[in-house]
Coordinates of C-alpha atoms in Angstrom, one line a residue:
M1 CA 9.0 12.1 15.8
T2 CA 10.7 14.9 13.8
S3 CA 7.8 16.3 11.6
Q4 CA 5.8 16.4 14.4
H5 CA 8.2 18.5 16.2
N6 CA 8.7 20.7 12.9
K7 CA 5.2 21.8 13.0
T8 CA 4.2 22.2 16.2
S9 CA 8.0 24.5 16.1
V10 CA 6.6 26.6 13.1
A11 CA 3.3 26.9 14.7
A12 CA 4.6 28.1 18.2
I13 CA 6.6 30.4 16.9
S14 CA 4.0 32.2 14.2
I15 CA 1.9 32.5 17.2
F16 CA 4.5 35.1 18.5
A17 CA 4.3 37.0 15.1
S18 CA 0.8 37.4 14.9
G19 CA -0.1 38.5 18.4
G20 CA 2.8 41.4 17.8
M21 CA 2.2 42.2 14.5
A22 CA -1.8 42.6 15.6
A23 CA -1.0 44.6 18.5
A24 CA 0.6 47.5 16.6
K25 CA -1.6 47.5 13.8
F26 CA -4.6 48.2 16.1
V27 CA -2.8 50.8 18.2
V28 CA -1.5 53.0 15.0
G29 CA -4.9 52.2 13.3
V30 CA -7.1 53.6 16.8
A31 CA -4.7 56.4 17.0
I32 CA -4.5 57.7 13.6
G33 CA -8.2 56.4 13.1
S34 CA -7.5 54.5 10.2
L35 CA -10.9 51.4 9.3
A36 CA -8.2 50.1 6.9
L37 CA -5.6 49.2 9.0
I38 CA -7.8 48.4 11.9
S39 CA -9.2 45.5 9.7
E40 CA -6.1 44.5 8.8
A41 CA -5.3 44.5 12.5
L42 CA -8.5 42.5 13.4
H43 CA -7.7 40.3 10.4
S44 CA -4.7 39.8 12.1
S45 CA -6.2 39.0 15.9
V46 CA -7.9 36.5 13.4
D47 CA -4.7 34.7 12.3
L48 CA -4.1 34.6 15.7
V49 CA -6.8 32.9 17.3
A50 CA -6.0 30.6 13.7
T51 CA -2.4 29.9 14.3
I52 CA -3.1 29.3 18.7
I53 CA -5.7 26.4 17.5
T54 CA -3.4 24.8 14.8
W55 CA -0.7 24.7 17.0
A56 CA -3.4 22.6 19.2
V57 CA -4.2 20.9 17.0
V58 CA -1.4 19.8 14.7
R59 CA -0.2 18.3 18.7
V60 CA -3.1 15.8 18.0
S61 CA -3.5 14.8 14.9
D62 CA -0.5 13.1 14.6
K63 CA -1.2 10.5 17.2
P64 CA -1.3 7.2 15.6
A65 CA -4.7 5.4 15.5
D66 CA -6.5 4.0 18.6
D67 CA -9.9 1.7 19.4
E68 CA -11.9 4.9 19.1
H69 CA -9.9 6.5 16.1
H70 CA -9.2 3.3 14.0
Y71 CA -7.8 6.2 11.0
G72 CA -5.9 8.6 13.3
H73 CA -7.1 11.9 14.1
G74 CA -5.9 13.7 11.3
K75 CA -9.4 15.0 10.2
L76 CA -9.1 17.2 13.4
E77 CA -7.2 19.4 11.0
S78 CA -9.8 19.6 8.3
I79 CA -12.1 20.9 11.4
S80 CA -9.8 23.0 12.4
A81 CA -9.6 24.6 9.4
L82 CA -13.4 25.0 8.8
G83 CA -14.1 27.5 12.1
V84 CA -11.2 29.5 10.8
T85 CA -12.8 29.7 7.8
A86 CA -16.1 30.8 9.3
L87 CA -14.1 33.2 11.7
L88 CA -13.0 35.2 8.6
Y89 CA -16.0 35.6 6.8
V90 CA -17.9 36.8 10.0
L91 CA -14.5 39.0 10.1
A92 CA -15.3 40.1 6.2
G93 CA -19.3 41.1 6.7
G94 CA -18.6 42.9 10.0
I95 CA -15.6 45.0 8.1
L96 CA -18.1 45.6 4.7
V97 CA -20.1 46.8 7.0
E98 CA -17.9 49.6 8.8
A99 CA -16.7 50.3 5.8
Y100 CA -20.3 51.0 3.9
S101 CA -21.4 53.1 6.7
R102 CA -18.5 55.3 6.9
L103 CA -18.8 55.8 3.3
R104 CA -22.1 56.8 3.2
E105 CA -21.5 59.3 6.2
G106 CA -18.5 60.7 4.7
T107 CA -16.2 60.2 7.8
P108 CA -13.2 62.5 7.5
P109 CA -9.8 60.5 6.1
P110 CA -7.4 58.9 8.7
T111 CA -4.1 61.2 10.2
I112 CA -1.3 60.3 8.0
S113 CA 2.1 60.3 9.0
A114 CA 5.6 57.9 8.5
I115 CA 4.4 55.2 11.9
P116 CA 1.6 53.1 9.7
F117 CA 3.8 52.4 6.8
V118 CA 6.3 51.5 9.0
V119 CA 4.4 49.2 11.1
L120 CA 2.6 47.9 7.4
V121 CA 6.4 47.2 5.9
I122 CA 7.5 45.5 8.9
D123 CA 4.0 43.3 8.9
I124 CA 4.9 42.0 5.1
V125 CA 8.4 41.2 5.9
V126 CA 7.4 39.3 8.8
N127 CA 4.0 37.6 7.3
L128 CA 6.1 36.6 4.4
W129 CA 8.6 35.1 6.5
R130 CA 6.2 33.1 8.2
A131 CA 4.0 32.2 4.7
R132 CA 7.0 30.0 3.7
A133 CA 8.0 28.8 6.6
L134 CA 4.6 27.7 7.3
H135 CA 4.4 26.6 3.7
R136 CA 7.1 24.7 3.4
A137 CA 6.4 23.1 7.0
A138 CA 2.7 21.9 4.5
R139 CA 4.6 20.5 2.2
E140 CA 7.4 18.6 4.0
T141 CA 4.4 17.5 6.6
R142 CA 1.5 17.6 4.4
S143 CA -0.7 19.2 7.2
Q144 CA -3.9 21.2 6.0
A145 CA -4.2 23.0 9.1
L146 CA -0.4 24.8 8.4
A147 CA -1.4 25.0 4.7
A148 CA -4.4 27.2 5.4
D149 CA -2.5 29.4 7.8
A150 CA 0.1 30.1 5.3
L151 CA -2.2 30.5 3.0
H152 CA -3.7 33.5 5.6
F153 CA -0.2 35.2 5.5
A154 CA 0.2 35.4 2.2
S155 CA -2.9 36.6 1.9
D156 CA -1.9 39.6 5.1
V157 CA 0.8 40.7 2.5
M158 CA -2.0 41.4 -0.2
G159 CA -4.2 43.2 2.8
S160 CA -1.2 45.2 4.1
F161 CA -0.8 46.3 0.3
A162 CA -4.3 47.4 0.1
V163 CA -4.3 49.2 3.3
I164 CA -1.1 51.7 2.3
V165 CA -2.8 52.6 -1.2
G166 CA -5.8 53.3 0.7
L167 CA -3.5 55.4 3.1
I168 CA -1.7 57.3 -0.4
L169 CA -5.2 57.4 -1.6
A170 CA -6.4 59.1 2.2
A171 CA -3.0 61.7 2.1
L172 CA -3.7 62.5 -1.4
G173 CA -7.0 64.5 -0.2
F174 CA -9.3 61.2 -1.1
W175 CA -11.5 60.6 1.5
W176 CA -12.7 58.1 0.8
G177 CA -9.6 55.7 0.4
D178 CA -9.1 54.6 4.0
A179 CA -12.6 53.5 3.7
A180 CA -12.2 51.0 0.2
A181 CA -8.5 49.6 1.0
A182 CA -11.1 48.3 4.2
A183 CA -13.9 46.9 1.8
A184 CA -10.7 45.4 -0.2
V185 CA -9.4 44.0 2.7
A186 CA -12.8 41.8 3.6
V187 CA -13.4 41.2 0.1
M188 CA -9.4 39.7 0.0
I189 CA -10.7 37.9 3.2
A190 CA -14.2 36.7 2.2
A191 CA -12.3 34.8 -1.0
L192 CA -9.4 33.8 1.0
G193 CA -12.3 31.6 3.1
L194 CA -14.4 30.4 -0.1
R195 CA -11.0 29.4 -1.5
M196 CA -10.6 27.5 2.3
A197 CA -13.8 25.9 2.3
G198 CA -13.4 24.6 -0.3
S199 CA -11.0 22.6 0.1
T200 CA -11.3 21.6 3.3
V201 CA -15.2 20.5 2.4
Q202 CA -13.3 18.5 0.1
T203 CA -11.4 16.3 2.2
L204 CA -14.3 16.1 4.8
V205 CA -16.0 14.5 2.7
D206 CA -13.7 11.8 1.0
R207 CA -13.5 13.5 -2.5
A208 CA -10.3 11.9 -3.6
P209 CA -7.5 13.9 -3.9
E210 CA -6.1 15.0 -7.6
G211 CA -4.4 12.0 -10.2
A212 CA -4.2 10.0 -7.3
Q213 CA -6.3 7.4 -8.1
E214 CA -4.4 7.6 -11.5
K215 CA -1.4 7.0 -9.7
A216 CA -2.0 4.7 -7.4
T217 CA -3.4 2.0 -9.9
A218 CA -0.5 2.8 -12.1
A219 CA 1.8 1.7 -8.8
I220 CA -0.5 -1.7 -7.9
R221 CA -0.4 -2.4 -11.5
S222 CA 3.4 -2.9 -11.3
V223 CA 3.7 -5.2 -9.4
P224 CA 4.8 -8.4 -11.3
G225 CA 1.5 -11.0 -10.5
V226 CA -1.2 -8.5 -10.4
I227 CA -3.4 -9.0 -13.5
G228 CA -5.2 -6.1 -12.8
V229 CA -7.3 -3.6 -10.1
E230 CA -11.2 -4.6 -10.0
R231 CA -12.1 -1.8 -7.6
L232 CA -9.9 1.8 -6.3
R233 CA -11.2 4.0 -3.0
V234 CA -9.0 6.5 -2.2
R235 CA -8.9 8.8 0.8
M236 CA -6.9 11.5 2.5
V237 CA -7.3 11.6 6.4
G238 CA -4.8 14.7 7.6
A239 CA -1.3 13.4 6.0
T240 CA -1.8 9.5 5.3
T241 CA -3.2 8.1 1.8
F242 CA -6.2 5.5 2.2
I243 CA -6.2 2.9 -0.5
D244 CA -8.7 0.5 -0.7
T245 CA -8.1 -1.8 -3.8
I246 CA -9.6 -5.0 -4.5
A247 CA -7.0 -6.6 -7.4
K248 CA -7.2 -9.6 -9.5
V249 CA -4.3 -12.4 -9.0
P250 CA -3.7 -15.9 -10.6
R251 CA -5.7 -18.3 -9.0
T252 CA -3.0 -21.1 -9.4
Y253 CA -1.0 -19.4 -6.9
P254 CA -0.1 -20.1 -3.5
I255 CA -1.4 -18.6 -0.4
D256 CA 2.8 -17.4 0.5
R257 CA 3.3 -16.2 -3.2
V258 CA -0.1 -14.0 -2.8
E259 CA 1.5 -12.8 0.5
E260 CA 4.6 -11.5 -1.7
I261 CA 2.4 -9.5 -4.2
K262 CA 0.6 -7.4 -1.1
R263 CA 4.0 -7.0 0.2
K264 CA 5.0 -5.3 -3.0
V265 CA 2.1 -3.1 -3.5
Q266 CA 2.3 -2.2 -0.1
A267 CA 5.8 -0.8 -1.1
A268 CA 5.1 0.2 -4.5
V269 CA 2.5 2.7 -2.8
D270 CA 4.8 4.0 -0.4
K271 CA 6.8 4.9 -2.8
A272 CA 4.5 6.9 -5.0
F273 CA 2.3 8.6 -1.7
G274 CA 5.0 9.0 1.0
D275 CA 2.6 7.6 3.0
A276 CA 0.2 5.5 2.2
D277 CA -2.4 2.9 3.8
L278 CA -3.3 0.0 2.1
T279 CA -5.9 -2.2 2.6
F280 CA -5.6 -5.0 -0.3
T281 CA -8.3 -7.9 -1.4
P282 CA -6.6 -10.2 -3.4
V283 CA -9.7 -11.8 -6.1
P284 CA -8.0 -14.7 -8.0
V285 CA -8.8 -15.2 -11.5
A286 CA -8.3 -18.1 -14.2
R287 CA -6.0 -16.2 -16.8
D288 CA -5.9 -17.2 -20.4
N289 CA -3.0 -18.9 -20.0
E290 CA -3.6 -21.6 -17.8
T291 CA -3.5 -25.6 -19.2
V292 CA -5.9 -27.8 -18.1
R293 CA -3.6 -29.3 -15.5
D294 CA -3.5 -26.0 -14.0
R295 CA -7.6 -26.0 -13.8
I296 CA -7.7 -29.8 -12.7
M297 CA -4.9 -28.7 -10.2
V298 CA -6.7 -25.5 -8.4
I299 CA -10.2 -28.0 -8.5
A300 CA -7.8 -30.3 -6.1
R301 CA -6.9 -27.8 -4.1
N302 CA -9.8 -26.1 -3.5
S303 CA -10.6 -28.9 -2.2
S304 CA -8.5 -29.8 0.1
L305 CA -7.5 -32.7 -1.5
A306 CA -3.8 -33.8 -2.3
V307 CA -3.2 -35.3 -5.5
H308 CA -0.1 -35.6 -8.6
H309 CA 1.0 -37.6 -11.5
V310 CA -2.1 -35.3 -13.5
T311 CA -2.2 -36.7 -17.0
V312 CA -4.4 -35.1 -20.2
H313 CA -5.0 -36.8 -23.0
D314 CA -6.3 -34.1 -25.6
L315 CA -8.1 -36.9 -28.5
G316 CA -9.7 -33.8 -30.1
A317 CA -13.4 -34.0 -29.2
K318 CA -12.7 -36.0 -25.8
L319 CA -10.6 -35.1 -23.0
I320 CA -8.7 -37.8 -21.1
V321 CA -7.8 -37.3 -17.4
S322 CA -5.7 -39.5 -15.4
I323 CA -5.1 -38.6 -11.6
D324 CA -3.3 -40.3 -8.0
L325 CA -5.3 -39.2 -5.0
E326 CA -4.0 -39.8 -2.3
V327 CA -6.3 -40.2 1.1
D328 CA -5.7 -41.2 4.5
A329 CA -4.2 -44.8 4.6
G330 CA -6.9 -45.4 7.8
M331 CA -9.8 -44.0 5.6
R332 CA -12.6 -46.8 4.5
L333 CA -13.2 -47.4 1.0
D334 CA -16.3 -46.7 0.7
A335 CA -15.3 -43.2 1.8
A336 CA -12.6 -43.0 -0.7
H337 CA -14.9 -43.7 -3.6
D338 CA -17.1 -41.3 -2.3
V339 CA -13.7 -38.3 -2.0
A340 CA -12.9 -39.8 -6.1
N341 CA -16.3 -39.8 -7.1
T342 CA -16.6 -35.9 -5.7
L343 CA -13.6 -34.7 -7.3
E344 CA -14.2 -36.6 -11.0
R345 CA -17.3 -34.3 -11.1
N346 CA -16.4 -31.1 -10.0
I347 CA -13.4 -31.9 -13.2
Q348 CA -16.6 -32.9 -15.3
E349 CA -18.0 -29.3 -14.2
E350 CA -15.1 -27.7 -15.2
F351 CA -14.6 -29.1 -18.4
G352 CA -18.3 -30.9 -19.8
A353 CA -19.3 -34.0 -19.1
D354 CA -18.2 -36.0 -21.7
V355 CA -14.3 -35.7 -20.0
E356 CA -13.2 -38.9 -19.1
V357 CA -11.6 -39.2 -15.3
D358 CA -10.1 -41.9 -14.2
V359 CA -8.7 -41.0 -10.4
H360 CA -6.1 -43.9 -8.5
I361 CA -6.5 -43.6 -5.0
E362 CA -3.4 -44.5 -2.9
P363 CA -2.6 -44.1 0.4
L364 CA -1.3 -40.6 1.5
E365 CA 2.1 -40.4 2.3
P366 CA 3.3 -40.4 5.6
E367 CA 5.8 -38.2 6.9
L368 CA 8.6 -40.0 7.3
P369 CA 10.1 -41.2 10.9
F370 CA 12.9 -40.4 12.9
G371 CA 16.0 -41.5 11.6
V372 CA 19.7 -41.7 12.1
D373 CA 22.4 -42.3 9.6
A374 CA 23.3 -45.5 8.5
A375 CA 27.3 -46.4 9.3
P376 CA 30.0 -45.7 6.9
E377 CA 30.0 -49.1 5.5
R378 CA 26.1 -49.6 5.1
V379 CA 26.8 -46.3 2.8
Q380 CA 29.4 -47.8 1.0
T381 CA 28.0 -50.7 -0.1
I382 CA 24.8 -48.8 -1.3
A383 CA 27.5 -46.2 -3.1
A384 CA 28.6 -48.9 -4.5
A385 CA 25.3 -50.9 -5.5
L386 CA 24.5 -47.3 -7.2
T387 CA 27.4 -46.9 -9.1
E388 CA 27.5 -50.5 -10.8
Y389 CA 23.8 -49.8 -11.4
A390 CA 24.2 -46.6 -13.4
A391 CA 27.5 -48.0 -15.6
G392 CA 26.0 -48.3 -18.9
T393 CA 23.6 -45.5 -18.6
E394 CA 24.5 -41.7 -19.6
I395 CA 23.9 -40.6 -15.4
H396 CA 27.4 -41.2 -13.7
D397 CA 29.8 -39.7 -11.0
I398 CA 27.4 -40.7 -8.2
H399 CA 28.7 -39.2 -5.2
N400 CA 27.0 -37.0 -1.5
V401 CA 25.4 -40.6 -1.2
R402 CA 23.8 -40.8 2.5
V403 CA 21.5 -43.4 4.3
R404 CA 19.2 -43.5 7.4
N405 CA 18.1 -46.0 9.5
T406 CA 14.1 -45.8 10.2
D407 CA 11.1 -47.6 11.3
A408 CA 9.6 -47.6 8.0
G409 CA 12.4 -49.0 6.0
E410 CA 16.5 -47.2 4.7
I411 CA 16.0 -44.4 3.5
V412 CA 18.6 -43.1 0.5
N413 CA 19.6 -40.2 -1.0
F414 CA 22.3 -39.2 -3.7
H415 CA 23.7 -36.6 -6.4
C416 CA 24.2 -37.5 -9.9
R417 CA 25.4 -35.8 -13.0
A418 CA 24.2 -35.9 -16.5
T419 CA 24.9 -34.5 -19.5
P420 CA 23.4 -30.9 -20.5
S421 CA 21.9 -31.1 -23.5
M422 CA 19.4 -34.2 -22.4
S423 CA 16.0 -33.4 -21.8
V424 CA 14.2 -34.0 -18.3
I425 CA 12.8 -37.2 -19.2
K426 CA 15.2 -38.5 -20.6
V427 CA 18.0 -37.9 -17.1
H428 CA 14.3 -39.7 -15.1
E429 CA 13.8 -42.5 -17.0
H430 CA 17.4 -43.2 -16.6
V431 CA 17.8 -42.0 -12.7
D432 CA 14.7 -44.3 -12.2
A433 CA 15.7 -46.9 -13.3
I434 CA 18.5 -47.1 -10.9
E435 CA 16.5 -46.5 -7.9
R436 CA 14.4 -49.5 -8.9
A437 CA 17.3 -51.5 -9.5
L438 CA 18.6 -50.5 -6.2
R439 CA 15.4 -51.4 -4.1
R440 CA 15.0 -54.7 -5.9
A441 CA 18.6 -55.5 -4.9
F442 CA 18.3 -54.0 -1.1
P443 CA 14.7 -54.8 -0.2
S444 CA 14.6 -53.0 3.1
V445 CA 15.3 -50.3 0.9
K446 CA 11.9 -48.2 1.3
R447 CA 12.7 -45.2 -0.7
V448 CA 15.5 -43.5 -3.1
I449 CA 15.9 -39.6 -3.8
S450 CA 17.7 -38.4 -6.6
H451 CA 19.4 -35.4 -7.4
A452 CA 20.6 -35.3 -11.3
E453 CA 22.7 -32.2 -11.9
P454 CA 24.9 -31.0 -14.6
P455 CA 28.8 -31.9 -14.9
R456 CA 30.9 -28.9 -12.8
T457 CA 32.6 -26.2 -15.0

């Protein structure tokens, strides 16, 4: 909202300045008979029209995207700049024709006095102020319309200097000085129009801004998890940079991890461009460091299968893979066997027909039913048993024991401590032995969930 107010305020102030100076130069030019001054007045009049168009356009160009304009309204600024360019060429052509006519016919020089010089000096000061204000607003808001307006007024300064030179030549007795200055103003207007047209057409045909592709690629590749950028396209619509990219991400990443990468990429391009609209398409690819287990898990996930306890043995010339496959407990055996066979074939397609695959089918573990905490006496009994079974092992300090009664049986959770240097597999062996002993002693226990941790420091 602040940038929109800044753009419209600067454009509105510029309208009044353009109108006042155009009128002053035209009146004085007609009074003394100076084609150069009249030409500069007409140039300022075109600037006035351009500024009015700019003021109207910037009030619309910042409107957000809607159902009919999916990329917003920023291109209106480019269209307005193209229209102003056309006006400049019409004006330049008219001035050149009149200047040529005066030079051919030998028109008398204008009447010289201090008044046109005063008007032109004031015009130079006003145009310098307007060009600076518009340039600052254009840089802050990245408005192409304001940038074009600032370029107009900067060129007006050069035009005013050309008129002053022409009037000085006329005062020194060179009758052609005024017409030559008018021609110089026309050439400046034409050069300005050419520069504006080039920039505007590049925007309208969606030419990528200079260096934008390299900057966007670097920003995206800086995000952890992005393996590479497969395709990247950049276009400007008004002040907004639209970036469309296809990026490679590891295929082993879950969806929520990929979404996190997308959020970080958006933040990275926002930091690089200030205002960016990102379309991010992730493409899962295999990394060079994927293990056999990683690849098998990808195969299972792509088939929406629940697998665990994947073991792989490499016998040199042959791979042996064992998998636990969970299926619905009520599924028929023949249907479950078909699922297992399909998984085996998919793995063989990935690793070769000679890979040996064994799939153990088991019922999918259901979600634990609703339960209630067991009585404190029962918790104490279970805790005492766990402490007893841990004695003589490298597991100690059984604590935070919780027991819950469910329709499926008792669920036991407990924490324990072990030596920090002990390997995970060693800890698991000790804890697993404790869990098995507890289930043997208490048949009502359906499941035991342990959490091992190092001693407190």
